[in-house]
PDB file of C-alpha atoms and ligand atoms in Angstrom:
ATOM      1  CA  UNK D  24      -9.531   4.258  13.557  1.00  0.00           C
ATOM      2  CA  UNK D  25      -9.466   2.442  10.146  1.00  0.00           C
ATOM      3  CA  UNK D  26     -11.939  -0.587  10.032  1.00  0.00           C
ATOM      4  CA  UNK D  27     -10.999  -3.800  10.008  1.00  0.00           C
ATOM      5  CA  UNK D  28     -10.964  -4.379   6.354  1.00  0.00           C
ATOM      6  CA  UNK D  29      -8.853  -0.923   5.549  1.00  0.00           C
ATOM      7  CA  UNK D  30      -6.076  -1.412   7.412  1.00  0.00           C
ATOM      8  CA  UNK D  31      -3.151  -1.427   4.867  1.00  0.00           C
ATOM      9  CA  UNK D  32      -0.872  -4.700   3.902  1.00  0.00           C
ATOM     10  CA  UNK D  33       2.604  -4.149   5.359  1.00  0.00           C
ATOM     11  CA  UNK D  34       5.370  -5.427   3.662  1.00  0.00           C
ATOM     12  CA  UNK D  35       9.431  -5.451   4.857  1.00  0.00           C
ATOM     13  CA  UNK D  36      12.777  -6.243   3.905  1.00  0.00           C
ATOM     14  CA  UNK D  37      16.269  -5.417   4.765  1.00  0.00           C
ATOM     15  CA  UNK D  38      16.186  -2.867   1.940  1.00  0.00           C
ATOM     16  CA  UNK D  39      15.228  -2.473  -1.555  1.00  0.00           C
ATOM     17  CA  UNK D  40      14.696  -5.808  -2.588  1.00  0.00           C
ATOM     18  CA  UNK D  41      11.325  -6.282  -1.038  1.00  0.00           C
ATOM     19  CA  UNK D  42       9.761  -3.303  -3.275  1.00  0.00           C
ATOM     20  CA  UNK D  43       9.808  -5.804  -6.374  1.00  0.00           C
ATOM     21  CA  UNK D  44       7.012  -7.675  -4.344  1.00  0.00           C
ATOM     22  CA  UNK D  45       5.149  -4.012  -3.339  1.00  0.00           C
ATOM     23  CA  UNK D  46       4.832  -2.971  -7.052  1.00  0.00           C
ATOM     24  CA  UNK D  47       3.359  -6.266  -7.961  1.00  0.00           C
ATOM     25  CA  UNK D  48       0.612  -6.243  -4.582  1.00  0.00           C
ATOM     26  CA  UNK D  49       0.233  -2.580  -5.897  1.00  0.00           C
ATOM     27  CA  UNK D  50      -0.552  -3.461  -9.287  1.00  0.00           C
ATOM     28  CA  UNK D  51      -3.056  -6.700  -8.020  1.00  0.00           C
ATOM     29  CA  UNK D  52      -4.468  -4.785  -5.474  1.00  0.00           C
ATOM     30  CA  UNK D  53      -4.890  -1.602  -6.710  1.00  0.00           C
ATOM     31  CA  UNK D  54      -7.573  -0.627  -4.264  1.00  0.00           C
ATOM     32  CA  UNK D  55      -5.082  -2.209  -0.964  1.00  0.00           C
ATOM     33  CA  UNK D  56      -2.700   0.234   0.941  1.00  0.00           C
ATOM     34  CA  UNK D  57       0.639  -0.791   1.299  1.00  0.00           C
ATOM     35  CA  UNK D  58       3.064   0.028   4.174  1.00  0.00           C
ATOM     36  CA  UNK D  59       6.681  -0.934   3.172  1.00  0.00           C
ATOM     37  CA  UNK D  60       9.729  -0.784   5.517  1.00  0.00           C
ATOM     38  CA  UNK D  61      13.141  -1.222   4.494  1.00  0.00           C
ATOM     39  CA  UNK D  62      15.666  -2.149   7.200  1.00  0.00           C
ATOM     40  CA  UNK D  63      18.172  -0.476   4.744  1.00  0.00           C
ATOM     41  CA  UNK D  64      20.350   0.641   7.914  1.00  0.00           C
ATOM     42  CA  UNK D  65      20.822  -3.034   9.086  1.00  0.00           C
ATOM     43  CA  UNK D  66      21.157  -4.474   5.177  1.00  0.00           C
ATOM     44  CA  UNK D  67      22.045  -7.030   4.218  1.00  0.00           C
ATOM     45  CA  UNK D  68      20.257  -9.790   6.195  1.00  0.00           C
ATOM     46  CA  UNK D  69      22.241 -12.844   4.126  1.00  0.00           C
ATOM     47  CA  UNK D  70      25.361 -13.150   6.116  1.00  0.00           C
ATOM     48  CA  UNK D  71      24.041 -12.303   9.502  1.00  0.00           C
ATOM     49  CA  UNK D  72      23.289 -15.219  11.886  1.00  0.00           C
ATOM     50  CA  UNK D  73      19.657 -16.990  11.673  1.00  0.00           C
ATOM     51  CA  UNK D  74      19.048 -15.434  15.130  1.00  0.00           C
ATOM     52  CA  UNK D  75      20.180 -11.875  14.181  1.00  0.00           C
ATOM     53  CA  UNK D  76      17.842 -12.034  11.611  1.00  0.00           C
ATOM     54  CA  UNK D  77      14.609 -13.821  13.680  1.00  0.00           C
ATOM     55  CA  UNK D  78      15.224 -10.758  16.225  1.00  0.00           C
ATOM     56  CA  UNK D  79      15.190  -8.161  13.473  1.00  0.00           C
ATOM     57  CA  UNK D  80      11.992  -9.368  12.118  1.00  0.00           C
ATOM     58  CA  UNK D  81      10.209  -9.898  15.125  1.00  0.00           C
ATOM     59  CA  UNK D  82      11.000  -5.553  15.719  1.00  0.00           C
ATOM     60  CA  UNK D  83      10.004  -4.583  11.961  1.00  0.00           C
ATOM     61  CA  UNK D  84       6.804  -7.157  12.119  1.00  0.00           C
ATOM     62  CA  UNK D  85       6.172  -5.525  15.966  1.00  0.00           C
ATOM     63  CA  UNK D  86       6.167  -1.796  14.375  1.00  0.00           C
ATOM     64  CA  UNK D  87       4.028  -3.010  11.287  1.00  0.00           C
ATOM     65  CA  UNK D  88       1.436  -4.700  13.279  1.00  0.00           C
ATOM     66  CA  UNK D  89       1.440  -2.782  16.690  1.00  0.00           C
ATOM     67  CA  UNK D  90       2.096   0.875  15.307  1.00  0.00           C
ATOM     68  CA  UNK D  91       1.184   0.295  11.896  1.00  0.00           C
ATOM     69  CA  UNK D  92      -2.273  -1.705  12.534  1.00  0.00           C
ATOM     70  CA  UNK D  93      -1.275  -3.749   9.022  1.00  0.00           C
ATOM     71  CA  UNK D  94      -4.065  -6.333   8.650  1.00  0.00           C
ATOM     72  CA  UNK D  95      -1.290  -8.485   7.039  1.00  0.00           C
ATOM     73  CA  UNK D  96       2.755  -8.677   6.926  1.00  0.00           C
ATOM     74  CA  UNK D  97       4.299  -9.873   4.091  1.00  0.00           C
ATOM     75  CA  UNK D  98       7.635 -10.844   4.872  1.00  0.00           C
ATOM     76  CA  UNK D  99       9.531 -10.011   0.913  1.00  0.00           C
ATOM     77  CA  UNK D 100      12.791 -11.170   1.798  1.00  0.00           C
ATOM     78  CA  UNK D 101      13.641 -14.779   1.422  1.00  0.00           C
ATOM     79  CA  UNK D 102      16.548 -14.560   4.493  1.00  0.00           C
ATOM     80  CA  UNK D 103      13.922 -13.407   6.550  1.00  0.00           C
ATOM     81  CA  UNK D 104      11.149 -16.297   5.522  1.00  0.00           C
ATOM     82  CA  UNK D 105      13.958 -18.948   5.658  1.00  0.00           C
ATOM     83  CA  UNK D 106      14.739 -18.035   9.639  1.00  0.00           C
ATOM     84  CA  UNK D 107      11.990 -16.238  11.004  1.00  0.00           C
ATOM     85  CA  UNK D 108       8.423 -17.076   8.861  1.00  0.00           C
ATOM     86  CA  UNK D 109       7.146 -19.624  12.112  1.00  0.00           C
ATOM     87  CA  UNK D 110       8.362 -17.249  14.559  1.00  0.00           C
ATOM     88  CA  UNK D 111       6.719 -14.749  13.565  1.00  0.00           C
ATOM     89  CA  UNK D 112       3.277 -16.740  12.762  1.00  0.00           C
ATOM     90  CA  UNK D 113       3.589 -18.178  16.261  1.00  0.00           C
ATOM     91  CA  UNK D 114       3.734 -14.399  17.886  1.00  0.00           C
ATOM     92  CA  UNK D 115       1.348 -11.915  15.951  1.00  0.00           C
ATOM     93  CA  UNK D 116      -2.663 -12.658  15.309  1.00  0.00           C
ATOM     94  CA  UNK D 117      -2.381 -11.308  11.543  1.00  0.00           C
ATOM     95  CA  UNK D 118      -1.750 -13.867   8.532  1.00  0.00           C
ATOM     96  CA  UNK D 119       1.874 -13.651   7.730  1.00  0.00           C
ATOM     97  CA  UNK D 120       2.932 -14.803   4.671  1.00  0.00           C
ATOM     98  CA  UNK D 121       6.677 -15.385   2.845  1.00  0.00           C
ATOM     99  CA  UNK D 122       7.801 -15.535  -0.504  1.00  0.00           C
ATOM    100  CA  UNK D 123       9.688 -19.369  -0.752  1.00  0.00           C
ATOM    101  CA  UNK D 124       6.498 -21.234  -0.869  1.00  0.00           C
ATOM    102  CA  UNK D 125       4.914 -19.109  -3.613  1.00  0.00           C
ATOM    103  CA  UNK D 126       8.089 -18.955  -5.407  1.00  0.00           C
ATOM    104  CA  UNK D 127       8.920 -22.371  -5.535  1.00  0.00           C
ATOM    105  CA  UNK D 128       5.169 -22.997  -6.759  1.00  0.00           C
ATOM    106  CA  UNK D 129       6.033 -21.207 -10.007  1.00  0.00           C
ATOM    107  CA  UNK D 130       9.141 -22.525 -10.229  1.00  0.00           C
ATOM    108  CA  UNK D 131       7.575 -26.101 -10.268  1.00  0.00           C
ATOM    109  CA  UNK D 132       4.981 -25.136 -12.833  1.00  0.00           C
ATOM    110  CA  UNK D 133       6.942 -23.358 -15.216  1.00  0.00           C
ATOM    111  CA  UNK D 134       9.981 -26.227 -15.624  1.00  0.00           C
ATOM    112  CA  UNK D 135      10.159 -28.168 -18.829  1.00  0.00           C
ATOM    113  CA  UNK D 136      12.924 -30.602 -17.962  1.00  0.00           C
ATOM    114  CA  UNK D 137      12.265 -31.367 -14.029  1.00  0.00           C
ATOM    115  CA  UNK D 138      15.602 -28.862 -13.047  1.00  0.00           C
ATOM    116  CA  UNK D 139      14.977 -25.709 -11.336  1.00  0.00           C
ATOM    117  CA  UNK D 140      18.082 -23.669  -9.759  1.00  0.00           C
ATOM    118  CA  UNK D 141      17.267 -21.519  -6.316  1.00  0.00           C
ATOM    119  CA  UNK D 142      19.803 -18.589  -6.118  1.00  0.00           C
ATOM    120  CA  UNK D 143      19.998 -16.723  -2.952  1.00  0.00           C
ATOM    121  CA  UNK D 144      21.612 -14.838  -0.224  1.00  0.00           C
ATOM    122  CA  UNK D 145      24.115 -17.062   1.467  1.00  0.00           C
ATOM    123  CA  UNK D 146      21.787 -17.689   5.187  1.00  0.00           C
ATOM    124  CA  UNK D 147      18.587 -18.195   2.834  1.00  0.00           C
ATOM    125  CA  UNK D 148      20.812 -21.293   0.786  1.00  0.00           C
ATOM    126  CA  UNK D 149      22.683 -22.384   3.793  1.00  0.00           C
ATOM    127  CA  UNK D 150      19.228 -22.637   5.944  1.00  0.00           C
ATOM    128  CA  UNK D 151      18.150 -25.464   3.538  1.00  0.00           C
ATOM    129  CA  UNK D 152      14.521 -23.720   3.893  1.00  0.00           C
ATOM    130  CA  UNK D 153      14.172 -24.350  -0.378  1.00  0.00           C
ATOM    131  CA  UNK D 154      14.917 -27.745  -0.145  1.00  0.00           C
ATOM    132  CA  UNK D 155      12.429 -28.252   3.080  1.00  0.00           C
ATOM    133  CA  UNK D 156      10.038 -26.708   1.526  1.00  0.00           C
ATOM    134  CA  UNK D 157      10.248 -28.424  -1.834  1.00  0.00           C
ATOM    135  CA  UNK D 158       9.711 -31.326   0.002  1.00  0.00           C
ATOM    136  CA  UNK D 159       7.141 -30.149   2.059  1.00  0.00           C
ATOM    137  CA  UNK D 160       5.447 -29.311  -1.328  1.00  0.00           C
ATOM    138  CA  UNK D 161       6.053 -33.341  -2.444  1.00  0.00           C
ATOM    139  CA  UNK D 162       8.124 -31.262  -5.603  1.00  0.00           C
ATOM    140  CA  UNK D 163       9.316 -33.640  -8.056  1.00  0.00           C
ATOM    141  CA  UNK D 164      11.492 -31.786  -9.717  1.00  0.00           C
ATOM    142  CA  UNK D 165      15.289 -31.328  -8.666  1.00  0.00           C
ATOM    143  CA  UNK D 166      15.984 -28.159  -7.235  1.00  0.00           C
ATOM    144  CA  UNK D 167      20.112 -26.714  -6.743  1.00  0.00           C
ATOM    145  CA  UNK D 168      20.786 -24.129  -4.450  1.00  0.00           C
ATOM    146  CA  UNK D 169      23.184 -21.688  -5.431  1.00  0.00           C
ATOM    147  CA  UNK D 170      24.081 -18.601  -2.892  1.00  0.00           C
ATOM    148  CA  UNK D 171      25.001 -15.794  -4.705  1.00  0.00           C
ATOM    149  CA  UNK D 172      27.033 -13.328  -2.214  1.00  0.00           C
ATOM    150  CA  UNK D 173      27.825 -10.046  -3.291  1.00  0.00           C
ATOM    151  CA  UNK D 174      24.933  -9.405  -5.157  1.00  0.00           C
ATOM    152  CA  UNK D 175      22.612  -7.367  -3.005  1.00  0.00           C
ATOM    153  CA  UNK D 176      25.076  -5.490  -2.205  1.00  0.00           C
ATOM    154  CA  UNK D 177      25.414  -4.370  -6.160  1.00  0.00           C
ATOM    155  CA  UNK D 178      21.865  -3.489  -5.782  1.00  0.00           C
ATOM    156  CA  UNK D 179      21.537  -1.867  -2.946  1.00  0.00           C
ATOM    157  CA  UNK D 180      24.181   0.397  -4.888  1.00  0.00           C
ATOM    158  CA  UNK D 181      22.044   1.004  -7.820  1.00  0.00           C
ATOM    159  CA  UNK D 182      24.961  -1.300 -10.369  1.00  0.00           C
ATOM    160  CA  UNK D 183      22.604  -3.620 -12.078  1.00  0.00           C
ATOM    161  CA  UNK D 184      24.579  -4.265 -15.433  1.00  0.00           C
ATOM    162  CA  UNK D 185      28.029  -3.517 -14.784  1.00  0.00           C
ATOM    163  CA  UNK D 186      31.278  -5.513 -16.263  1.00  0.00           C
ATOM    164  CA  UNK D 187      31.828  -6.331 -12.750  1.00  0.00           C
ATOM    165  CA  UNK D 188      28.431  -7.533 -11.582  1.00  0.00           C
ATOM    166  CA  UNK D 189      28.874  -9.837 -15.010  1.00  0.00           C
ATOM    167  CA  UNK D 190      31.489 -11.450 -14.228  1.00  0.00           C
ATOM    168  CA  UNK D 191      30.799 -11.707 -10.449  1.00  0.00           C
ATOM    169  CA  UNK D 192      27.254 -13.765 -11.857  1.00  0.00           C
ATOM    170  CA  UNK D 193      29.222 -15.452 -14.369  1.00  0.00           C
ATOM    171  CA  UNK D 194      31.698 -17.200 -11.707  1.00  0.00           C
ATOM    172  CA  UNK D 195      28.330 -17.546  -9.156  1.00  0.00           C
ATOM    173  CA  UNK D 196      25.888 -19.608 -11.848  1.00  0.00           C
ATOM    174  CA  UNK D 197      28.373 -21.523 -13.020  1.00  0.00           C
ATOM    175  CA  UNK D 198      27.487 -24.246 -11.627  1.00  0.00           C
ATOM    176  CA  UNK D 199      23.720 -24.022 -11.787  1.00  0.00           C
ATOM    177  CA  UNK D 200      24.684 -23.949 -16.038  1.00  0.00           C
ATOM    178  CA  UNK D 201      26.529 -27.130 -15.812  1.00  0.00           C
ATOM    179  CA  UNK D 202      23.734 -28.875 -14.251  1.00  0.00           C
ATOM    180  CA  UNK D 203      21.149 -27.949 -16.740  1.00  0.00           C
ATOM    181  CA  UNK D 204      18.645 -25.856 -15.191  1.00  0.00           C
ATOM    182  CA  UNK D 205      16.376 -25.217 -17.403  1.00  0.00           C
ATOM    183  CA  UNK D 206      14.257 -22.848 -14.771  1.00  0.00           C
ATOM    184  CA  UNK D 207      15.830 -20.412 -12.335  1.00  0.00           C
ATOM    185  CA  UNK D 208      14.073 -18.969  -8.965  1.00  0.00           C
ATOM    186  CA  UNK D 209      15.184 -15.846  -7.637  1.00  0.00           C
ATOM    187  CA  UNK D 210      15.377 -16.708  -4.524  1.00  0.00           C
ATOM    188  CA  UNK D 211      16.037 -13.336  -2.980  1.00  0.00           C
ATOM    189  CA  UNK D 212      13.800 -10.339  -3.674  1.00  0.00           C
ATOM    190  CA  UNK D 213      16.678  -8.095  -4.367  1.00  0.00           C
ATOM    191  CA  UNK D 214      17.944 -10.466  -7.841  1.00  0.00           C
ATOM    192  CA  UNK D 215      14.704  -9.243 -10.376  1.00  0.00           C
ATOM    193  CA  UNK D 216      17.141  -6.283 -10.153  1.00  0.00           C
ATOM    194  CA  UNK D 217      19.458  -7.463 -12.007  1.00  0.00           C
ATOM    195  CA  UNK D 218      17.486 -10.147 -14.309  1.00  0.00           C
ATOM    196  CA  UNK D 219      19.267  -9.052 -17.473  1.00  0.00           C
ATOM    197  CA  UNK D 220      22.607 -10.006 -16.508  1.00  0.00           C
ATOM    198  CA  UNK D 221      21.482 -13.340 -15.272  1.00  0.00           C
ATOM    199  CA  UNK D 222      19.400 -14.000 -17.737  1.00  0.00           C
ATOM    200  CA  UNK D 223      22.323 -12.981 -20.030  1.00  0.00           C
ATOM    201  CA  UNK D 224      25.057 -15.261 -18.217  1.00  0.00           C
ATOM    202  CA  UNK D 225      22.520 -18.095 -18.276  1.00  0.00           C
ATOM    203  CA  UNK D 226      21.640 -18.115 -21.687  1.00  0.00           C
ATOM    204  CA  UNK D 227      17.902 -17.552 -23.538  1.00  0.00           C
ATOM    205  CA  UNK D 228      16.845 -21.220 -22.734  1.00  0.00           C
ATOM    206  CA  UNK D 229      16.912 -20.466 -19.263  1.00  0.00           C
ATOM    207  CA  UNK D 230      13.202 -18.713 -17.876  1.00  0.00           C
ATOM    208  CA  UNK D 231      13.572 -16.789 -14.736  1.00  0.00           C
ATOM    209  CA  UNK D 232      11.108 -16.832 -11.669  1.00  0.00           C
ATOM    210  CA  UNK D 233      10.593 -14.419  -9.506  1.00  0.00           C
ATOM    211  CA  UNK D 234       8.136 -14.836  -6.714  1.00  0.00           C
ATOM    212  CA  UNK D 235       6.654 -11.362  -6.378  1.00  0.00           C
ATOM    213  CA  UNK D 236       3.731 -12.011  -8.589  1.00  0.00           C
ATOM    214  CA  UNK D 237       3.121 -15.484  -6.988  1.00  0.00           C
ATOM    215  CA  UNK D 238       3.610 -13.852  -3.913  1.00  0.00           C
ATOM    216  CA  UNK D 239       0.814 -11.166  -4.468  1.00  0.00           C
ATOM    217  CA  UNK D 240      -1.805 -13.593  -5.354  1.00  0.00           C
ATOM    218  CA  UNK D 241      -1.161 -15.387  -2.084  1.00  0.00           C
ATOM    219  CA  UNK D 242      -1.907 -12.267  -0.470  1.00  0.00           C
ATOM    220  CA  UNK D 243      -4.942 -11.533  -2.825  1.00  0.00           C
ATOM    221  CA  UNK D 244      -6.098 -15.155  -1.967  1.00  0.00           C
ATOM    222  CA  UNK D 245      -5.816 -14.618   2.161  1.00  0.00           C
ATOM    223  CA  UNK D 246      -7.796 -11.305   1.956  1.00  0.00           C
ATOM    224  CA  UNK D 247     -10.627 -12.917  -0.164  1.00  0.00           C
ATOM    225  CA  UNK D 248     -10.751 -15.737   2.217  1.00  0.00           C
ATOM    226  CA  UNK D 249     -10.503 -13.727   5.061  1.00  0.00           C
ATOM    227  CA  UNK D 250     -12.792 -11.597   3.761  1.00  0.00           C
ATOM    228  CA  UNK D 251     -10.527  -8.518   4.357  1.00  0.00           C
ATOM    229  CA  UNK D 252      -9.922  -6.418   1.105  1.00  0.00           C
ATOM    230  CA  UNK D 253     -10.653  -2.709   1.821  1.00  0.00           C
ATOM    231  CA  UNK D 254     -13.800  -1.296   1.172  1.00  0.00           C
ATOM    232  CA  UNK D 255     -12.693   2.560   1.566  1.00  0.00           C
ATOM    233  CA  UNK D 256     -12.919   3.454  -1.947  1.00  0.00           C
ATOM    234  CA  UNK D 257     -10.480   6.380  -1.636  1.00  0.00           C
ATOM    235  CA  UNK D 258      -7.334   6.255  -3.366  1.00  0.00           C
ATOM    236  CA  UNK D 259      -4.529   4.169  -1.502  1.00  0.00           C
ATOM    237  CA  UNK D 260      -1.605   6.586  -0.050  1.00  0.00           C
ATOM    238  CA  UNK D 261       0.746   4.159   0.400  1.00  0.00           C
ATOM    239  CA  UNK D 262       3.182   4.839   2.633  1.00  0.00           C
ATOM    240  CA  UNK D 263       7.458   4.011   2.672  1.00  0.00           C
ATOM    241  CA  UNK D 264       9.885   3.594   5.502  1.00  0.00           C
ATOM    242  CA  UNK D 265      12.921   2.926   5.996  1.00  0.00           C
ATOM    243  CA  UNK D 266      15.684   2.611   8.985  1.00  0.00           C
ATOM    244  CA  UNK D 267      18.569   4.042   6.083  1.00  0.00           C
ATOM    245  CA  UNK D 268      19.418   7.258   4.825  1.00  0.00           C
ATOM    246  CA  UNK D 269      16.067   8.522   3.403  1.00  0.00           C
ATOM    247  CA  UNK D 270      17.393  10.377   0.451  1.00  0.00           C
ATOM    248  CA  UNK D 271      19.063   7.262  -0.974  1.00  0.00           C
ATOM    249  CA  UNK D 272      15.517   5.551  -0.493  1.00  0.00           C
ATOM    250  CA  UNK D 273      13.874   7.806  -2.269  1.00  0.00           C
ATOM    251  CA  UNK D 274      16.156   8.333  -4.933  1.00  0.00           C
ATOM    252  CA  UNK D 275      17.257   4.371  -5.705  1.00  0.00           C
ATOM    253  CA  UNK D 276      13.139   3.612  -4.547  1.00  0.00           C
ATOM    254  CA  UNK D 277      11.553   5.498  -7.047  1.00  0.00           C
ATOM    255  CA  UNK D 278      13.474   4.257  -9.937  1.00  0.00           C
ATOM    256  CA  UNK D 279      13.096   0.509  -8.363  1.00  0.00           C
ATOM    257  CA  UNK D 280       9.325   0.568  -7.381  1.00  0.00           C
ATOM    258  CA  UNK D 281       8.114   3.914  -9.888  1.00  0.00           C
ATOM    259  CA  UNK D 282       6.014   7.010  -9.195  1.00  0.00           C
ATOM    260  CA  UNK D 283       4.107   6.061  -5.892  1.00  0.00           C
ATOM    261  CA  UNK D 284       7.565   6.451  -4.011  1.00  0.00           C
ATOM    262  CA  UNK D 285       7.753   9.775  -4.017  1.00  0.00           C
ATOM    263  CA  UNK D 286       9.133  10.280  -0.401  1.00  0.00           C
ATOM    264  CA  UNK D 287       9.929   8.282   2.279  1.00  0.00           C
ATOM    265  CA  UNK D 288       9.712   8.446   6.081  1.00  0.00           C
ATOM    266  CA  UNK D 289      12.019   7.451   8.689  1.00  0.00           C
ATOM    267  CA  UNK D 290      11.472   4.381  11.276  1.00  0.00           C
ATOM    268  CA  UNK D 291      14.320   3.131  13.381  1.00  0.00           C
ATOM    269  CA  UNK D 292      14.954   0.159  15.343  1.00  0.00           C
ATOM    270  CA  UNK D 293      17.085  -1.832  18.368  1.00  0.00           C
ATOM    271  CA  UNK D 294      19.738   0.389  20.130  1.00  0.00           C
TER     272      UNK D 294
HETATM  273  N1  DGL B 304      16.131  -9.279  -0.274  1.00  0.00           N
HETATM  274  C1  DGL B 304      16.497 -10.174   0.751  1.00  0.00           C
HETATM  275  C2  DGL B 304      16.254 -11.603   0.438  1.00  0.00           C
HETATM  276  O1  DGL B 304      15.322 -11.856  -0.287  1.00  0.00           O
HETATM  277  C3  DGL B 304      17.633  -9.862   1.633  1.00  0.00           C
HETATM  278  C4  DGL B 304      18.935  -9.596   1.034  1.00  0.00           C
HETATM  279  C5  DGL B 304      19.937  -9.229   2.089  1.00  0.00           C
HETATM  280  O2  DGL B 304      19.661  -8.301   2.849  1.00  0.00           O
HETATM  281  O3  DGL B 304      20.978  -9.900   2.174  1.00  0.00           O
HETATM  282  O4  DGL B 304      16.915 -12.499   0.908  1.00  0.00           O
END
């Protein structure tokens, strides 16, 4: 049995998106072991209903912390912080943390003009959880939300610069443009993906935020406080799971999240 302290980090999300926040706690924490599930049978998480997604959650947080023995679950998908973040603090003993409060904090520092856009999946925009939040965080700045359907999906498919994806992005931010953003949050893990074409369709005076670094240095923060970074000086094997065709995970993963996903192993959930 691991001690306390080396106990790996789990992190989840309804597929590949979630891995932009793993390669930043990898490259932080370079001494941490991560555990990463992607739900990529039960993707995507935006349109499902809040509850659908609470319940989903609640199973992948259950394996990470009961089966797992994570010392921490980071939850990198924005859906999944927007509906189920005080669910799942209220149920499990380990610190969990999201990535809307620590992207929003970036956002807020890195605007020139007091107008930062929030793009996301369509339940993360239509919760309102940016907007409660930036209030919660006494923002001043403005912030528009903007749900961007369809685009996971291009991800999730590997098609990060396509004609199609362009114009799909071009019709989406249209509106964020016309207001004047001058700062844009990804506001779902799976958009870093395709940063080129939205930083293209927005235009160079546009800076893009994602929270995955932010995000990292939360969790560096909690383990310091905690006192919980791992002692083990061993090299981390960090580990990769996923409810989806392993293959695919593997062969999209490695390109997304680099060398340490070199295989994957199977988890399943529900039914
Ligand atoms: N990457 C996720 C997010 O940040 C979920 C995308 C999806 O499954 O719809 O919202």
């Amino acid at each position: 049995m691991a001690s306390q302290n080396d106990r790996p980090i789990g992190v989840f999300d309804s597929g590949f998106g979630g891995l932009t926040v793993a390669r930043a706690l990898i490259d932080l924490l370079p001494a941490e072991q991560v555990i990463y599930v992607g739900d990529s049978a039960r993707y995507p998480y935006g349109p499902r209903p809040a509850d659908e997604v609470r319940e989903f959650s609640v199973e992948i947080a259950e394996h990470l912390v009961k089966v797992e023995g994570v010392k921490i679950v980071v939850v990198a998908c924005n859906t999944a912080s927007a509906f189920a973040l005080d669910d799942l603090r209220e149920r499990f003993d380990v610190p969990i943390l999201g990535v809307i409060e620590p992207g929003l904090r970036s956002a807020a520092r890195a605007t020139r003009n007091g107008a930062i856009g929030v793009i996301g999946t369509v339940g993360t925009i239509a919760s309102g959880a940016y907007q409660s939040q930036a209030r919660l965080m006494e923002i001043e700045s403005r912030v528009y939300c903007c749900a961007c359907p369809g685009f996971v999906e291009f991800v999730e498919r590997g098609e990060f610069m396509s004609d199609q994806v362009h114009v799909l992005a071009e019709r989406l931010l249209e509106p964020l443009i016309g207001v004047g953003v001058d700062t844009l949050l990804l506001g779902c893990t799976h958009y870093p993906f395709l940063a080129r074409t939205i930083a293209d369709v927005m235009g160079r005076g546009v800076l893009l935020i994602s929270s995955a670094e932010e995000t990292a240095f939360d969790v560096r923060e909690m383990l310091m406080r905690t006192a919980m970074t791992r002692t083990d000086t061993s090299a981390p094997a960090h580990r990769f799971l996923s409810s989806g065709d392993l293959g695919w995970f593997v062969e999209m993963g490695s390109q997304l999240l680099g060398p340490e996903l070199d295989h994957a192993e199977r988890v399943s959930f529900g039914h």
